[in-house]
Amino acid sequence: MNKTLYRDPRNGKLGGVCAGVAEYFGMEIWLVRILTVSAFLLGFSSFVVILAYMAAWLILDKMPEERIQQQTIYREHQVKQKPWQAGKPAGQILHNVETELDKMEQELREMEAYVTSSAFKVDREFRNL
């Protein structure tokens, strides 16, 4: 995937800055939010955090729709290896893959039933006329 920093308002709470940063670095969104709020409340100057967030909100482009679709597909099959990384546990991914394969198998059975049916033969004969 192309590494460009975008705002992700679809997954964001305010402007999507934290969601965009989390996607860029491959982290969980909740972790970036906690770090931002902690920086705001604790040691860092609140004014600097607010100013940086607002600047990022204004400067960063919205994530393109094509990128959002790629991100969604990527997240469905990304294995989480560490707690702070984005992704899903291996068991969840195996379940998702199994569900997708079951759906594809059902569609294949429906196609096979149609192709071997007399309706398909009649439709093919009408197309050949």
mmCIF file of N, CA and C in Angstrom:
data_model
loop_
_atom_site.group_PDB
_atom_site.id
_atom_site.type_symbol
_atom_site.label_atom_id
_atom_site.label_comp_id
_atom_site.label_asym_id
_atom_site.label_seq_id
_atom_site.Cartn_x
_atom_site.Cartn_y
_atom_site.Cartn_z
ATOM 1 N N MET A 1 0.828 -1.188 0.000
ATOM 2 C CA MET A 1 0.000 0.000 0.000
ATOM 3 C C MET A 1 0.867 1.244 0.000
ATOM 4 N N ASN A 2 0.368 2.275 -0.630
ATOM 5 C CA ASN A 2 1.072 3.543 -0.705
ATOM 6 C C ASN A 2 1.054 4.217 0.667
ATOM 7 N N LYS A 3 2.202 4.670 1.117
ATOM 8 C CA LYS A 3 2.303 5.308 2.431
ATOM 9 C C LYS A 3 2.142 6.812 2.289
ATOM 10 N N THR A 4 0.921 7.283 2.388
ATOM 11 C CA THR A 4 0.618 8.710 2.390
ATOM 12 C C THR A 4 -0.267 8.982 3.591
ATOM 13 N N LEU A 5 0.018 10.064 4.270
ATOM 14 C CA LEU A 5 -0.757 10.417 5.460
ATOM 15 C C LEU A 5 -2.001 11.186 5.041
ATOM 16 N N TYR A 6 -3.153 10.652 5.395
ATOM 17 C CA TYR A 6 -4.449 11.271 5.114
ATOM 18 C C TYR A 6 -5.231 11.395 6.409
ATOM 19 N N ARG A 7 -6.252 12.254 6.395
ATOM 20 C CA ARG A 7 -7.256 12.234 7.455
ATOM 21 C C ARG A 7 -8.232 11.126 7.107
ATOM 22 N N ASP A 8 -8.746 10.443 8.113
ATOM 23 C CA ASP A 8 -9.707 9.364 7.890
ATOM 24 C C ASP A 8 -10.993 9.672 8.640
ATOM 25 N N PRO A 9 -11.824 10.600 8.112
ATOM 26 C CA PRO A 9 -13.040 10.988 8.834
ATOM 27 C C PRO A 9 -14.038 9.855 8.994
ATOM 28 N N ARG A 10 -13.960 8.851 8.158
ATOM 29 C CA ARG A 10 -14.886 7.724 8.251
ATOM 30 C C ARG A 10 -14.683 6.952 9.558
ATOM 31 N N ASN A 11 -13.433 6.803 9.983
ATOM 32 C CA ASN A 11 -13.119 6.085 11.221
ATOM 33 C C ASN A 11 -12.784 7.032 12.356
ATOM 34 N N GLY A 12 -12.844 8.332 12.111
ATOM 35 C CA GLY A 12 -12.464 9.308 13.115
ATOM 36 C C GLY A 12 -13.626 9.773 13.958
ATOM 37 N N LYS A 13 -13.315 10.429 15.057
ATOM 38 C CA LYS A 13 -14.335 10.999 15.945
ATOM 39 C C LYS A 13 -14.558 12.472 15.645
ATOM 40 N N LEU A 14 -13.485 13.236 15.499
ATOM 41 C CA LEU A 14 -13.618 14.666 15.204
ATOM 42 C C LEU A 14 -13.309 14.922 13.737
ATOM 43 N N GLY A 15 -12.036 14.977 13.418
ATOM 44 C CA GLY A 15 -11.644 15.274 12.052
ATOM 45 C C GLY A 15 -10.989 14.115 11.340
ATOM 46 N N GLY A 16 -10.739 13.042 12.047
ATOM 47 C CA GLY A 16 -10.116 11.875 11.446
ATOM 48 C C GLY A 16 -8.601 11.910 11.454
ATOM 49 N N VAL A 17 -8.012 12.862 12.189
ATOM 50 C CA VAL A 17 -6.554 12.978 12.229
ATOM 51 C C VAL A 17 -5.944 11.770 12.939
ATOM 52 N N CYS A 18 -6.442 11.413 14.098
ATOM 53 C CA CYS A 18 -5.902 10.269 14.842
ATOM 54 C C CYS A 18 -6.085 8.975 14.048
ATOM 55 N N ALA A 19 -7.221 8.818 13.398
ATOM 56 C CA ALA A 19 -7.461 7.619 12.588
ATOM 57 C C ALA A 19 -6.493 7.561 11.417
ATOM 58 N N GLY A 20 -6.211 8.708 10.810
ATOM 59 C CA GLY A 20 -5.250 8.743 9.709
ATOM 60 C C GLY A 20 -3.835 8.424 10.165
ATOM 61 N N VAL A 21 -3.441 8.962 11.310
ATOM 62 C CA VAL A 21 -2.110 8.683 11.855
ATOM 63 C C VAL A 21 -1.999 7.205 12.216
ATOM 64 N N ALA A 22 -3.049 6.648 12.811
ATOM 65 C CA ALA A 22 -3.043 5.228 13.171
ATOM 66 C C ALA A 22 -2.915 4.356 11.930
ATOM 67 N N GLU A 23 -3.607 4.700 10.871
ATOM 68 C CA GLU A 23 -3.534 3.927 9.628
ATOM 69 C C GLU A 23 -2.143 4.045 9.019
ATOM 70 N N TYR A 24 -1.562 5.215 9.069
ATOM 71 C CA TYR A 24 -0.241 5.442 8.478
ATOM 72 C C TYR A 24 0.832 4.618 9.183
ATOM 73 N N PHE A 25 0.780 4.569 10.517
ATOM 74 C CA PHE A 25 1.795 3.847 11.275
ATOM 75 C C PHE A 25 1.406 2.401 11.582
ATOM 76 N N GLY A 26 0.221 1.957 11.158
ATOM 77 C CA GLY A 26 -0.212 0.581 11.393
ATOM 78 C C GLY A 26 -0.516 0.296 12.840
ATOM 79 N N MET A 27 -1.128 1.261 13.522
ATOM 80 C CA MET A 27 -1.453 1.119 14.941
ATOM 81 C C MET A 27 -2.970 1.098 15.116
ATOM 82 N N GLU A 28 -3.389 0.691 16.292
ATOM 83 C CA GLU A 28 -4.804 0.756 16.633
ATOM 84 C C GLU A 28 -5.191 2.221 16.834
ATOM 85 N N ILE A 29 -6.399 2.569 16.412
ATOM 86 C CA ILE A 29 -6.867 3.946 16.513
ATOM 87 C C ILE A 29 -6.989 4.359 17.980
ATOM 88 N N TRP A 30 -7.481 3.464 18.818
ATOM 89 C CA TRP A 30 -7.670 3.806 20.228
ATOM 90 C C TRP A 30 -6.360 4.184 20.892
ATOM 91 N N LEU A 31 -5.251 3.557 20.470
ATOM 92 C CA LEU A 31 -3.960 3.869 21.067
ATOM 93 C C LEU A 31 -3.503 5.284 20.701
ATOM 94 N N VAL A 32 -3.691 5.660 19.453
ATOM 95 C CA VAL A 32 -3.317 7.016 19.021
ATOM 96 C C VAL A 32 -4.178 8.047 19.743
ATOM 97 N N ARG A 33 -5.452 7.746 19.926
ATOM 98 C CA ARG A 33 -6.336 8.671 20.653
ATOM 99 C C ARG A 33 -5.886 8.824 22.109
ATOM 100 N N ILE A 34 -5.529 7.710 22.743
ATOM 101 C CA ILE A 34 -5.071 7.774 24.136
ATOM 102 C C ILE A 34 -3.793 8.591 24.234
ATOM 103 N N LEU A 35 -2.865 8.381 23.301
ATOM 104 C CA LEU A 35 -1.619 9.146 23.306
ATOM 105 C C LEU A 35 -1.881 10.639 23.105
ATOM 106 N N THR A 36 -2.822 10.972 22.233
ATOM 107 C CA THR A 36 -3.146 12.378 21.982
ATOM 108 C C THR A 36 -3.773 13.019 23.207
ATOM 109 N N VAL A 37 -4.741 12.339 23.808
ATOM 110 C CA VAL A 37 -5.396 12.881 25.005
ATOM 111 C C VAL A 37 -4.414 12.960 26.162
ATOM 112 N N SER A 38 -3.544 11.949 26.292
ATOM 113 C CA SER A 38 -2.536 11.982 27.351
ATOM 114 C C SER A 38 -1.583 13.157 27.168
ATOM 115 N N ALA A 39 -1.169 13.400 25.933
ATOM 116 C CA ALA A 39 -0.292 14.540 25.657
ATOM 117 C C ALA A 39 -1.008 15.847 25.980
ATOM 118 N N PHE A 40 -2.313 15.876 25.712
ATOM 119 C CA PHE A 40 -3.103 17.073 26.010
ATOM 120 C C PHE A 40 -3.211 17.298 27.516
ATOM 121 N N LEU A 41 -3.503 16.232 28.262
ATOM 122 C CA LEU A 41 -3.749 16.366 29.697
ATOM 123 C C LEU A 41 -2.483 16.406 30.544
ATOM 124 N N LEU A 42 -1.484 15.677 30.115
ATOM 125 C CA LEU A 42 -0.289 15.560 30.938
ATOM 126 C C LEU A 42 0.818 16.489 30.433
ATOM 127 N N GLY A 43 2.022 16.039 30.448
ATOM 128 C CA GLY A 43 3.225 16.817 30.243
ATOM 129 C C GLY A 43 3.279 17.817 29.110
ATOM 130 N N PHE A 44 2.583 17.627 28.033
ATOM 131 C CA PHE A 44 2.727 18.514 26.885
ATOM 132 C C PHE A 44 1.794 19.712 27.031
ATOM 133 N N SER A 45 2.155 20.794 26.435
ATOM 134 C CA SER A 45 1.317 21.989 26.484
ATOM 135 C C SER A 45 0.015 21.739 25.723
ATOM 136 N N SER A 46 -1.109 22.000 26.354
ATOM 137 C CA SER A 46 -2.416 21.776 25.738
ATOM 138 C C SER A 46 -2.576 22.595 24.465
ATOM 139 N N PHE A 47 -2.062 23.797 24.479
ATOM 140 C CA PHE A 47 -2.171 24.671 23.311
ATOM 141 C C PHE A 47 -1.450 24.072 22.104
ATOM 142 N N VAL A 48 -0.281 23.467 22.331
ATOM 143 C CA VAL A 48 0.493 22.874 21.236
ATOM 144 C C VAL A 48 -0.253 21.680 20.648
ATOM 145 N N VAL A 49 -0.844 20.843 21.482
ATOM 146 C CA VAL A 49 -1.588 19.676 21.002
ATOM 147 C C VAL A 49 -2.799 20.125 20.179
ATOM 148 N N ILE A 50 -3.546 21.094 20.688
ATOM 149 C CA ILE A 50 -4.709 21.600 19.955
ATOM 150 C C ILE A 50 -4.280 22.228 18.643
ATOM 151 N N LEU A 51 -3.219 23.007 18.665
ATOM 152 C CA LEU A 51 -2.729 23.658 17.450
ATOM 153 C C LEU A 51 -2.256 22.626 16.427
ATOM 154 N N ALA A 52 -1.531 21.607 16.875
ATOM 155 C CA ALA A 52 -1.051 20.557 15.966
ATOM 156 C C ALA A 52 -2.225 19.779 15.366
ATOM 157 N N TYR A 53 -3.223 19.462 16.182
ATOM 158 C CA TYR A 53 -4.392 18.727 15.687
ATOM 159 C C TYR A 53 -5.141 19.555 14.652
ATOM 160 N N MET A 54 -5.366 20.826 14.954
ATOM 161 C CA MET A 54 -6.096 21.688 14.019
ATOM 162 C C MET A 54 -5.300 21.898 12.732
ATOM 163 N N ALA A 55 -3.980 22.031 12.847
ATOM 164 C CA ALA A 55 -3.151 22.186 11.650
ATOM 165 C C ALA A 55 -3.228 20.927 10.787
ATOM 166 N N ALA A 56 -3.149 19.765 11.424
ATOM 167 C CA ALA A 56 -3.255 18.513 10.673
ATOM 168 C C ALA A 56 -4.625 18.381 10.032
ATOM 169 N N TRP A 57 -5.657 18.807 10.740
ATOM 170 C CA TRP A 57 -7.016 18.756 10.221
ATOM 171 C C TRP A 57 -7.143 19.611 8.956
ATOM 172 N N LEU A 58 -6.516 20.767 8.967
ATOM 173 C CA LEU A 58 -6.603 21.672 7.823
ATOM 174 C C LEU A 58 -5.650 21.291 6.690
ATOM 175 N N ILE A 59 -4.473 20.773 7.013
ATOM 176 C CA ILE A 59 -3.461 20.504 5.997
ATOM 177 C C ILE A 59 -3.666 19.152 5.301
ATOM 178 N N LEU A 60 -3.998 18.131 6.075
ATOM 179 C CA LEU A 60 -4.109 16.787 5.499
ATOM 180 C C LEU A 60 -5.353 16.659 4.623
ATOM 181 N N ASP A 61 -5.193 15.969 3.508
ATOM 182 C CA ASP A 61 -6.322 15.689 2.623
ATOM 183 C C ASP A 61 -7.165 14.568 3.205
ATOM 184 N N LYS A 62 -8.448 14.558 2.817
ATOM 185 C CA LYS A 62 -9.319 13.453 3.183
ATOM 186 C C LYS A 62 -8.856 12.212 2.444
ATOM 187 N N MET A 63 -9.011 11.075 3.079
ATOM 188 C CA MET A 63 -8.621 9.822 2.450
ATOM 189 C C MET A 63 -9.542 9.563 1.246
ATOM 190 N N PRO A 64 -8.955 9.293 0.070
ATOM 191 C CA PRO A 64 -9.777 9.020 -1.113
ATOM 192 C C PRO A 64 -10.607 7.749 -0.938
ATOM 193 N N GLU A 65 -11.732 7.699 -1.610
ATOM 194 C CA GLU A 65 -12.646 6.555 -1.502
ATOM 195 C C GLU A 65 -11.964 5.254 -1.916
ATOM 196 N N GLU A 66 -11.138 5.319 -2.956
ATOM 197 C CA GLU A 66 -10.419 4.126 -3.413
ATOM 198 C C GLU A 66 -9.506 3.591 -2.317
ATOM 199 N N ARG A 67 -8.843 4.476 -1.612
ATOM 200 C CA ARG A 67 -7.939 4.089 -0.526
ATOM 201 C C ARG A 67 -8.730 3.490 0.636
ATOM 202 N N ILE A 68 -9.918 4.033 0.897
ATOM 203 C CA ILE A 68 -10.761 3.503 1.972
ATOM 204 C C ILE A 68 -11.160 2.064 1.657
ATOM 205 N N GLN A 69 -11.490 1.791 0.397
ATOM 206 C CA GLN A 69 -11.852 0.428 0.009
ATOM 207 C C GLN A 69 -10.667 -0.516 0.139
ATOM 208 N N GLN A 70 -9.471 -0.070 -0.285
ATOM 209 C CA GLN A 70 -8.268 -0.896 -0.135
ATOM 210 C C GLN A 70 -7.990 -1.161 1.341
ATOM 211 N N GLN A 71 -8.146 -0.140 2.147
ATOM 212 C CA GLN A 71 -7.889 -0.249 3.580
ATOM 213 C C GLN A 71 -8.844 -1.263 4.212
ATOM 214 N N THR A 72 -10.110 -1.226 3.817
ATOM 215 C CA THR A 72 -11.102 -2.151 4.361
ATOM 216 C C THR A 72 -10.748 -3.592 4.019
ATOM 217 N N ILE A 73 -10.371 -3.831 2.771
ATOM 218 C CA ILE A 73 -9.990 -5.184 2.349
ATOM 219 C C ILE A 73 -8.737 -5.628 3.086
ATOM 220 N N TYR A 74 -7.781 -4.730 3.216
ATOM 221 C CA TYR A 74 -6.523 -5.051 3.887
ATOM 222 C C TYR A 74 -6.755 -5.380 5.359
ATOM 223 N N ARG A 75 -7.604 -4.615 6.010
ATOM 224 C CA ARG A 75 -7.878 -4.849 7.440
ATOM 225 C C ARG A 75 -8.573 -6.180 7.687
ATOM 226 N N GLU A 76 -9.384 -6.614 6.728
ATOM 227 C CA GLU A 76 -10.106 -7.877 6.906
ATOM 228 C C GLU A 76 -9.158 -9.063 7.001
ATOM 229 N N HIS A 77 -7.967 -8.939 6.408
ATOM 230 C CA HIS A 77 -7.051 -10.071 6.366
ATOM 231 C C HIS A 77 -5.692 -9.774 6.990
ATOM 232 N N GLN A 78 -5.607 -8.724 7.772
ATOM 233 C CA GLN A 78 -4.345 -8.370 8.414
ATOM 234 C C GLN A 78 -4.286 -8.991 9.801
ATOM 235 N N VAL A 79 -3.250 -9.796 10.040
ATOM 236 C CA VAL A 79 -3.094 -10.472 11.326
ATOM 237 C C VAL A 79 -2.425 -9.524 12.316
ATOM 238 N N LYS A 80 -3.010 -9.432 13.492
ATOM 239 C CA LYS A 80 -2.449 -8.617 14.574
ATOM 240 C C LYS A 80 -1.401 -9.451 15.296
ATOM 241 N N GLN A 81 -0.155 -8.949 15.310
ATOM 242 C CA GLN A 81 0.915 -9.674 15.978
ATOM 243 C C GLN A 81 1.229 -9.100 17.349
ATOM 244 N N LYS A 82 0.962 -7.815 17.530
ATOM 245 C CA LYS A 82 1.201 -7.154 18.815
ATOM 246 C C LYS A 82 -0.069 -6.399 19.186
ATOM 247 N N PRO A 83 -0.327 -6.214 20.473
ATOM 248 C CA PRO A 83 -1.587 -5.595 20.897
ATOM 249 C C PRO A 83 -1.837 -4.202 20.320
ATOM 250 N N TRP A 84 -0.796 -3.433 20.082
ATOM 251 C CA TRP A 84 -0.997 -2.061 19.608
ATOM 252 C C TRP A 84 -1.084 -1.971 18.081
ATOM 253 N N GLN A 85 -0.811 -3.076 17.390
ATOM 254 C CA GLN A 85 -0.883 -3.050 15.937
ATOM 255 C C GLN A 85 -2.326 -3.186 15.468
ATOM 256 N N ALA A 86 -2.594 -2.582 14.322
ATOM 257 C CA ALA A 86 -3.913 -2.723 13.722
ATOM 258 C C ALA A 86 -4.048 -4.127 13.149
ATOM 259 N N GLY A 87 -5.236 -4.619 13.110
ATOM 260 C CA GLY A 87 -5.494 -5.939 12.554
ATOM 261 C C GLY A 87 -6.405 -6.743 13.456
ATOM 262 N N LYS A 88 -6.529 -8.005 13.114
ATOM 263 C CA LYS A 88 -7.399 -8.894 13.868
ATOM 264 C C LYS A 88 -6.607 -10.100 14.332
ATOM 265 N N PRO A 89 -7.065 -10.739 15.407
ATOM 266 C CA PRO A 89 -6.400 -11.967 15.854
ATOM 267 C C PRO A 89 -6.512 -13.051 14.778
ATOM 268 N N ALA A 90 -5.563 -13.972 14.782
ATOM 269 C CA ALA A 90 -5.508 -15.015 13.751
ATOM 270 C C ALA A 90 -6.808 -15.835 13.714
ATOM 271 N N GLY A 91 -7.366 -16.131 14.865
ATOM 272 C CA GLY A 91 -8.615 -16.900 14.904
ATOM 273 C C GLY A 91 -9.756 -16.188 14.196
ATOM 274 N N GLN A 92 -9.837 -14.873 14.358
ATOM 275 C CA GLN A 92 -10.875 -14.091 13.700
ATOM 276 C C GLN A 92 -10.671 -14.083 12.185
ATOM 277 N N ILE A 93 -9.428 -13.980 11.753
ATOM 278 C CA ILE A 93 -9.147 -13.984 10.316
ATOM 279 C C ILE A 93 -9.485 -15.339 9.712
ATOM 280 N N LEU A 94 -9.136 -16.413 10.411
ATOM 281 C CA LEU A 94 -9.490 -17.746 9.910
ATOM 282 C C LEU A 94 -11.000 -17.895 9.791
ATOM 283 N N HIS A 95 -11.726 -17.367 10.760
ATOM 284 C CA HIS A 95 -13.188 -17.410 10.695
ATOM 285 C C HIS A 95 -13.700 -16.607 9.491
ATOM 286 N N ASN A 96 -13.123 -15.410 9.262
ATOM 287 C CA ASN A 96 -13.534 -14.582 8.118
ATOM 288 C C ASN A 96 -13.262 -15.291 6.799
ATOM 289 N N VAL A 97 -12.088 -15.905 6.688
ATOM 290 C CA VAL A 97 -11.743 -16.612 5.452
ATOM 291 C C VAL A 97 -12.673 -17.800 5.246
ATOM 292 N N GLU A 98 -12.957 -18.515 6.317
ATOM 293 C CA GLU A 98 -13.870 -19.656 6.219
ATOM 294 C C GLU A 98 -15.256 -19.199 5.763
ATOM 295 N N THR A 99 -15.730 -18.088 6.298
ATOM 296 C CA THR A 99 -17.027 -17.551 5.900
ATOM 297 C C THR A 99 -17.030 -17.157 4.425
ATOM 298 N N GLU A 100 -15.949 -16.506 3.977
ATOM 299 C CA GLU A 100 -15.858 -16.116 2.566
ATOM 300 C C GLU A 100 -15.821 -17.339 1.661
ATOM 301 N N LEU A 101 -15.066 -18.365 2.054
ATOM 302 C CA LEU A 101 -14.999 -19.580 1.244
ATOM 303 C C LEU A 101 -16.340 -20.298 1.205
ATOM 304 N N ASP A 102 -17.060 -20.333 2.319
ATOM 305 C CA ASP A 102 -18.395 -20.939 2.330
ATOM 306 C C ASP A 102 -19.338 -20.205 1.384
ATOM 307 N N LYS A 103 -19.252 -18.874 1.385
ATOM 308 C CA LYS A 103 -20.098 -18.065 0.496
ATOM 309 C C LYS A 103 -19.755 -18.345 -0.972
ATOM 310 N N MET A 104 -18.451 -18.407 -1.271
ATOM 311 C CA MET A 104 -18.039 -18.704 -2.653
ATOM 312 C C MET A 104 -18.471 -20.100 -3.074
ATOM 313 N N GLU A 105 -18.378 -21.064 -2.149
ATOM 314 C CA GLU A 105 -18.795 -22.423 -2.466
ATOM 315 C C GLU A 105 -20.288 -22.482 -2.770
ATOM 316 N N GLN A 106 -21.087 -21.747 -1.999
ATOM 317 C CA GLN A 106 -22.525 -21.710 -2.241
ATOM 318 C C GLN A 106 -22.828 -21.101 -3.610
ATOM 319 N N GLU A 107 -22.127 -20.017 -3.953
ATOM 320 C CA GLU A 107 -22.332 -19.393 -5.264
ATOM 321 C C GLU A 107 -21.921 -20.333 -6.385
ATOM 322 N N LEU A 108 -20.827 -21.064 -6.189
ATOM 323 C CA LEU A 108 -20.372 -22.029 -7.187
ATOM 324 C C LEU A 108 -21.386 -23.146 -7.360
ATOM 325 N N ARG A 109 -21.965 -23.611 -6.266
ATOM 326 C CA ARG A 109 -22.993 -24.663 -6.356
ATOM 327 C C ARG A 109 -24.223 -24.173 -7.120
ATOM 328 N N GLU A 110 -24.599 -22.909 -6.874
ATOM 329 C CA GLU A 110 -25.743 -22.348 -7.594
ATOM 330 C C GLU A 110 -25.453 -22.239 -9.087
ATOM 331 N N MET A 111 -24.230 -21.814 -9.439
ATOM 332 C CA MET A 111 -23.863 -21.737 -10.859
ATOM 333 C C MET A 111 -23.849 -23.126 -11.491
ATOM 334 N N GLU A 112 -23.292 -24.097 -10.770
ATOM 335 C CA GLU A 112 -23.226 -25.461 -11.284
ATOM 336 C C GLU A 112 -24.633 -26.036 -11.480
ATOM 337 N N ALA A 113 -25.518 -25.750 -10.543
ATOM 338 C CA ALA A 113 -26.898 -26.235 -10.668
ATOM 339 C C ALA A 113 -27.576 -25.610 -11.894
ATOM 340 N N TYR A 114 -27.305 -24.339 -12.155
ATOM 341 C CA TYR A 114 -27.906 -23.678 -13.319
ATOM 342 C C TYR A 114 -27.326 -24.230 -14.619
ATOM 343 N N VAL A 115 -26.000 -24.398 -14.671
ATOM 344 C CA VAL A 115 -25.352 -24.859 -15.903
ATOM 345 C C VAL A 115 -25.774 -26.284 -16.248
ATOM 346 N N THR A 116 -26.048 -27.102 -15.269
ATOM 347 C CA THR A 116 -26.463 -28.485 -15.540
ATOM 348 C C THR A 116 -27.983 -28.626 -15.661
ATOM 349 N N SER A 117 -28.712 -27.529 -15.555
ATOM 350 C CA SER A 117 -30.177 -27.609 -15.619
ATOM 351 C C SER A 117 -30.666 -27.511 -17.062
ATOM 352 N N SER A 118 -31.909 -27.900 -17.255
ATOM 353 C CA SER A 118 -32.503 -27.803 -18.586
ATOM 354 C C SER A 118 -32.766 -26.341 -18.956
ATOM 355 N N ALA A 119 -32.965 -25.469 -17.970
ATOM 356 C CA ALA A 119 -33.174 -24.042 -18.258
ATOM 357 C C ALA A 119 -31.957 -23.445 -18.954
ATOM 358 N N PHE A 120 -30.759 -23.850 -18.546
ATOM 359 C CA PHE A 120 -29.546 -23.347 -19.192
ATOM 360 C C PHE A 120 -29.490 -23.811 -20.645
ATOM 361 N N LYS A 121 -29.854 -25.064 -20.882
ATOM 362 C CA LYS A 121 -29.829 -25.596 -22.254
ATOM 363 C C LYS A 121 -30.820 -24.856 -23.133
ATOM 364 N N VAL A 122 -32.004 -24.561 -22.604
ATOM 365 C CA VAL A 122 -33.008 -23.818 -23.376
ATOM 366 C C VAL A 122 -32.519 -22.399 -23.639
ATOM 367 N N ASP A 123 -31.967 -21.743 -22.625
ATOM 368 C CA ASP A 123 -31.436 -20.382 -22.819
ATOM 369 C C ASP A 123 -30.324 -20.365 -23.860
ATOM 370 N N ARG A 124 -29.468 -21.364 -23.834
ATOM 371 C CA ARG A 124 -28.355 -21.430 -24.806
ATOM 372 C C ARG A 124 -28.892 -21.640 -26.216
ATOM 373 N N GLU A 125 -29.918 -22.453 -26.359
ATOM 374 C CA GLU A 125 -30.502 -22.694 -27.691
ATOM 375 C C GLU A 125 -31.140 -21.409 -28.231
ATOM 376 N N PHE A 126 -31.803 -20.642 -27.360
ATOM 377 C CA PHE A 126 -32.401 -19.376 -27.807
ATOM 378 C C PHE A 126 -31.324 -18.377 -28.216
ATOM 379 N N ARG A 127 -30.211 -18.358 -27.522
ATOM 380 C CA ARG A 127 -29.107 -17.435 -27.896
ATOM 381 C C ARG A 127 -28.472 -17.839 -29.219
ATOM 382 N N ASN A 128 -28.477 -19.136 -29.528
ATOM 383 C CA ASN A 128 -27.872 -19.611 -30.775
ATOM 384 C C ASN A 128 -28.761 -19.386 -31.984
ATOM 385 N N LEU A 129 -30.010 -19.018 -31.804
ATOM 386 C CA LEU A 129 -30.916 -18.787 -32.954
ATOM 387 C C LEU A 129 -30.567 -17.564 -33.721
#
